[in-house]
Amino acid sequence: MPHDFRVYGHLAGLNENELKSCLRHLSGYECEVSGQVLDFVHEGVFIDVDSDLDGLLHLVGPDVRGIIDIINHQDWEMYRCTLAGKALTRSRIALDNALDTAYASERRS
């Protein structure tokens, strides 16, 4: 069954307290921890990801960085959120070209 809404997140540079807080905050997501890195995923129904991301900003310090991709298959939209220095920026990515965009740096090497 296809999913209408997907969120793929990757946070790095988390200390132990930040990691525990983020895991509690993202309890509705599938989470995987590897050292100071937290990967989280949601695939399914639409959720209030904006509130989740706003909450994350209050839980992490300025050294935490990350990327969160939000994909809406119904409206054929994708947004990439970048977390750096306690600021979250969001940019729209053409979903038709998402893989080309994601791997563009590899073609330059």
JSON list of C-alpha atoms in Angstrom, two decimals:
[
{"chain": "A", "resi": 1, "resn": "MET", "atom": "CA", "xyz": [0.00, 0.00, 0.00]},
{"chain": "A", "resi": 2, "resn": "PRO", "atom": "CA", "xyz": [1.52, 3.35, -0.99]},
{"chain": "A", "resi": 3, "resn": "HIS", "atom": "CA", "xyz": [1.99, 6.02, 1.65]},
{"chain": "A", "resi": 4, "resn": "ASP", "atom": "CA", "xyz": [0.69, 9.53, 1.09]},
{"chain": "A", "resi": 5, "resn": "PHE", "atom": "CA", "xyz": [3.12, 11.21, 3.47]},
{"chain": "A", "resi": 6, "resn": "ARG", "atom": "CA", "xyz": [6.73, 10.52, 4.39]},
{"chain": "A", "resi": 7, "resn": "VAL", "atom": "CA", "xyz": [9.27, 12.16, 6.68]},
{"chain": "A", "resi": 8, "resn": "TYR", "atom": "CA", "xyz": [12.94, 11.14, 6.72]},
{"chain": "A", "resi": 9, "resn": "GLY", "atom": "CA", "xyz": [15.12, 12.84, 9.32]},
{"chain": "A", "resi": 10, "resn": "HIS", "atom": "CA", "xyz": [18.79, 12.72, 10.24]},
{"chain": "A", "resi": 11, "resn": "LEU", "atom": "CA", "xyz": [20.23, 14.60, 13.23]},
{"chain": "A", "resi": 12, "resn": "ALA", "atom": "CA", "xyz": [23.92, 14.52, 14.13]},
{"chain": "A", "resi": 13, "resn": "GLY", "atom": "CA", "xyz": [26.01, 15.89, 17.00]},
{"chain": "A", "resi": 14, "resn": "LEU", "atom": "CA", "xyz": [23.49, 15.10, 19.74]},
{"chain": "A", "resi": 15, "resn": "ASN", "atom": "CA", "xyz": [24.70, 14.76, 23.30]},
{"chain": "A", "resi": 16, "resn": "GLU", "atom": "CA", "xyz": [23.14, 12.13, 25.56]},
{"chain": "A", "resi": 17, "resn": "ASN", "atom": "CA", "xyz": [20.49, 14.45, 27.05]},
{"chain": "A", "resi": 18, "resn": "GLU", "atom": "CA", "xyz": [19.52, 15.85, 23.64]},
{"chain": "A", "resi": 19, "resn": "LEU", "atom": "CA", "xyz": [19.26, 12.35, 22.25]},
{"chain": "A", "resi": 20, "resn": "LYS", "atom": "CA", "xyz": [16.95, 11.20, 25.06]},
{"chain": "A", "resi": 21, "resn": "SER", "atom": "CA", "xyz": [14.78, 14.33, 24.70]},
{"chain": "A", "resi": 22, "resn": "CYS", "atom": "CA", "xyz": [14.53, 13.92, 20.93]},
{"chain": "A", "resi": 23, "resn": "LEU", "atom": "CA", "xyz": [13.59, 10.25, 21.25]},
{"chain": "A", "resi": 24, "resn": "ARG", "atom": "CA", "xyz": [10.76, 11.16, 23.65]},
{"chain": "A", "resi": 25, "resn": "HIS", "atom": "CA", "xyz": [9.62, 13.99, 21.39]},
{"chain": "A", "resi": 26, "resn": "LEU", "atom": "CA", "xyz": [9.68, 11.79, 18.28]},
{"chain": "A", "resi": 27, "resn": "SER", "atom": "CA", "xyz": [8.07, 8.75, 19.91]},
{"chain": "A", "resi": 28, "resn": "GLY", "atom": "CA", "xyz": [5.55, 8.50, 17.05]},
{"chain": "A", "resi": 29, "resn": "TYR", "atom": "CA", "xyz": [8.35, 7.98, 14.52]},
{"chain": "A", "resi": 30, "resn": "GLU", "atom": "CA", "xyz": [10.52, 4.97, 13.83]},
{"chain": "A", "resi": 31, "resn": "CYS", "atom": "CA", "xyz": [13.87, 5.95, 15.35]},
{"chain": "A", "resi": 32, "resn": "GLU", "atom": "CA", "xyz": [17.35, 4.51, 15.10]},
{"chain": "A", "resi": 33, "resn": "VAL", "atom": "CA", "xyz": [20.34, 5.67, 17.11]},
{"chain": "A", "resi": 34, "resn": "SER", "atom": "CA", "xyz": [23.99, 5.26, 16.20]},
{"chain": "A", "resi": 35, "resn": "GLY", "atom": "CA", "xyz": [26.34, 7.08, 18.57]},
{"chain": "A", "resi": 36, "resn": "GLN", "atom": "CA", "xyz": [25.47, 10.79, 18.42]},
{"chain": "A", "resi": 37, "resn": "VAL", "atom": "CA", "xyz": [23.23, 10.35, 15.38]},
{"chain": "A", "resi": 38, "resn": "LEU", "atom": "CA", "xyz": [19.46, 9.96, 15.33]},
{"chain": "A", "resi": 39, "resn": "ASP", "atom": "CA", "xyz": [17.60, 8.86, 12.21]},
{"chain": "A", "resi": 40, "resn": "PHE", "atom": "CA", "xyz": [13.82, 9.04, 12.25]},
{"chain": "A", "resi": 41, "resn": "VAL", "atom": "CA", "xyz": [11.15, 8.02, 9.75]},
{"chain": "A", "resi": 42, "resn": "HIS", "atom": "CA", "xyz": [7.41, 8.34, 9.32]},
{"chain": "A", "resi": 43, "resn": "GLU", "atom": "CA", "xyz": [5.60, 6.71, 6.40]},
{"chain": "A", "resi": 44, "resn": "GLY", "atom": "CA", "xyz": [1.83, 6.77, 6.36]},
{"chain": "A", "resi": 45, "resn": "VAL", "atom": "CA", "xyz": [-0.91, 9.26, 7.12]},
{"chain": "A", "resi": 46, "resn": "PHE", "atom": "CA", "xyz": [-0.39, 13.00, 7.31]},
{"chain": "A", "resi": 47, "resn": "ILE", "atom": "CA", "xyz": [1.00, 14.24, 10.63]},
{"chain": "A", "resi": 48, "resn": "ASP", "atom": "CA", "xyz": [1.77, 17.69, 12.03]},
{"chain": "A", "resi": 49, "resn": "VAL", "atom": "CA", "xyz": [5.47, 17.56, 11.17]},
{"chain": "A", "resi": 50, "resn": "ASP", "atom": "CA", "xyz": [5.81, 21.35, 11.53]},
{"chain": "A", "resi": 51, "resn": "SER", "atom": "CA", "xyz": [4.98, 21.14, 15.24]},
{"chain": "A", "resi": 52, "resn": "ASP", "atom": "CA", "xyz": [7.39, 18.25, 15.62]},
{"chain": "A", "resi": 53, "resn": "LEU", "atom": "CA", "xyz": [10.20, 20.22, 13.98]},
{"chain": "A", "resi": 54, "resn": "ASP", "atom": "CA", "xyz": [9.46, 23.34, 16.03]},
{"chain": "A", "resi": 55, "resn": "GLY", "atom": "CA", "xyz": [9.65, 21.21, 19.16]},
{"chain": "A", "resi": 56, "resn": "LEU", "atom": "CA", "xyz": [13.01, 19.78, 18.11]},
{"chain": "A", "resi": 57, "resn": "LEU", "atom": "CA", "xyz": [14.47, 23.29, 17.91]},
{"chain": "A", "resi": 58, "resn": "HIS", "atom": "CA", "xyz": [13.85, 23.72, 21.64]},
{"chain": "A", "resi": 59, "resn": "LEU", "atom": "CA", "xyz": [15.52, 20.40, 22.48]},
{"chain": "A", "resi": 60, "resn": "VAL", "atom": "CA", "xyz": [18.85, 20.72, 20.69]},
{"chain": "A", "resi": 61, "resn": "GLY", "atom": "CA", "xyz": [21.88, 22.95, 21.04]},
{"chain": "A", "resi": 62, "resn": "PRO", "atom": "CA", "xyz": [23.67, 25.00, 18.40]},
{"chain": "A", "resi": 63, "resn": "ASP", "atom": "CA", "xyz": [26.10, 22.19, 17.49]},
{"chain": "A", "resi": 64, "resn": "VAL", "atom": "CA", "xyz": [23.37, 19.82, 16.31]},
{"chain": "A", "resi": 65, "resn": "ARG", "atom": "CA", "xyz": [22.90, 19.65, 12.56]},
{"chain": "A", "resi": 66, "resn": "GLY", "atom": "CA", "xyz": [20.53, 17.71, 10.39]},
{"chain": "A", "resi": 67, "resn": "ILE", "atom": "CA", "xyz": [18.40, 17.23, 7.32]},
{"chain": "A", "resi": 68, "resn": "ILE", "atom": "CA", "xyz": [14.71, 16.36, 7.27]},
{"chain": "A", "resi": 69, "resn": "ASP", "atom": "CA", "xyz": [12.92, 15.51, 4.02]},
{"chain": "A", "resi": 70, "resn": "ILE", "atom": "CA", "xyz": [9.13, 15.87, 3.92]},
{"chain": "A", "resi": 71, "resn": "ILE", "atom": "CA", "xyz": [7.36, 14.23, 1.00]},
{"chain": "A", "resi": 72, "resn": "ASN", "atom": "CA", "xyz": [3.66, 14.71, 0.23]},
{"chain": "A", "resi": 73, "resn": "HIS", "atom": "CA", "xyz": [2.70, 12.26, -2.51]},
{"chain": "A", "resi": 74, "resn": "GLN", "atom": "CA", "xyz": [-0.87, 13.53, -2.83]},
{"chain": "A", "resi": 75, "resn": "ASP", "atom": "CA", "xyz": [0.21, 17.05, -3.79]},
{"chain": "A", "resi": 76, "resn": "TRP", "atom": "CA", "xyz": [3.49, 15.82, -5.34]},
{"chain": "A", "resi": 77, "resn": "GLU", "atom": "CA", "xyz": [5.62, 18.10, -3.13]},
{"chain": "A", "resi": 78, "resn": "MET", "atom": "CA", "xyz": [8.91, 17.68, -1.35]},
{"chain": "A", "resi": 79, "resn": "TYR", "atom": "CA", "xyz": [10.60, 19.96, 1.15]},
{"chain": "A", "resi": 80, "resn": "ARG", "atom": "CA", "xyz": [14.09, 19.65, 2.58]},
{"chain": "A", "resi": 81, "resn": "CYS", "atom": "CA", "xyz": [14.61, 21.20, 6.01]},
{"chain": "A", "resi": 82, "resn": "THR", "atom": "CA", "xyz": [18.16, 21.88, 7.13]},
{"chain": "A", "resi": 83, "resn": "LEU", "atom": "CA", "xyz": [19.00, 22.32, 10.80]},
{"chain": "A", "resi": 84, "resn": "ALA", "atom": "CA", "xyz": [22.17, 24.23, 11.62]},
{"chain": "A", "resi": 85, "resn": "GLY", "atom": "CA", "xyz": [23.03, 26.57, 14.50]},
{"chain": "A", "resi": 86, "resn": "LYS", "atom": "CA", "xyz": [19.54, 26.24, 16.07]},
{"chain": "A", "resi": 87, "resn": "ALA", "atom": "CA", "xyz": [17.97, 27.53, 12.83]},
{"chain": "A", "resi": 88, "resn": "LEU", "atom": "CA", "xyz": [15.72, 25.51, 10.56]},
{"chain": "A", "resi": 89, "resn": "THR", "atom": "CA", "xyz": [15.50, 26.44, 6.89]},
{"chain": "A", "resi": 90, "resn": "ARG", "atom": "CA", "xyz": [13.09, 24.88, 4.42]},
{"chain": "A", "resi": 91, "resn": "SER", "atom": "CA", "xyz": [13.44, 24.68, 0.67]},
{"chain": "A", "resi": 92, "resn": "ARG", "atom": "CA", "xyz": [11.21, 23.14, -1.93]},
{"chain": "A", "resi": 93, "resn": "ILE", "atom": "CA", "xyz": [12.65, 20.38, -4.09]},
{"chain": "A", "resi": 94, "resn": "ALA", "atom": "CA", "xyz": [11.07, 19.30, -7.36]},
{"chain": "A", "resi": 95, "resn": "LEU", "atom": "CA", "xyz": [9.89, 15.80, -6.53]},
{"chain": "A", "resi": 96, "resn": "ASP", "atom": "CA", "xyz": [10.37, 14.65, -10.12]},
{"chain": "A", "resi": 97, "resn": "ASN", "atom": "CA", "xyz": [14.07, 15.50, -9.79]},
{"chain": "A", "resi": 98, "resn": "ALA", "atom": "CA", "xyz": [14.60, 14.55, -6.13]},
{"chain": "A", "resi": 99, "resn": "LEU", "atom": "CA", "xyz": [17.13, 11.79, -6.77]},
{"chain": "A", "resi": 100, "resn": "ASP", "atom": "CA", "xyz": [19.03, 13.95, -9.23]},
{"chain": "A", "resi": 101, "resn": "THR", "atom": "CA", "xyz": [19.18, 16.71, -6.60]},
{"chain": "A", "resi": 102, "resn": "ALA", "atom": "CA", "xyz": [20.22, 14.33, -3.83]},
{"chain": "A", "resi": 103, "resn": "TYR", "atom": "CA", "xyz": [23.11, 12.82, -5.79]},
{"chain": "A", "resi": 104, "resn": "ALA", "atom": "CA", "xyz": [24.30, 15.91, -7.68]},
{"chain": "A", "resi": 105, "resn": "SER", "atom": "CA", "xyz": [27.43, 16.23, -5.52]},
{"chain": "A", "resi": 106, "resn": "GLU", "atom": "CA", "xyz": [28.51, 12.69, -6.39]},
{"chain": "A", "resi": 107, "resn": "ARG", "atom": "CA", "xyz": [28.54, 13.51, -10.11]},
{"chain": "A", "resi": 108, "resn": "ARG", "atom": "CA", "xyz": [30.90, 16.42, -9.45]},
{"chain": "A", "resi": 109, "resn": "SER", "atom": "CA", "xyz": [33.54, 14.21, -7.81]}
]
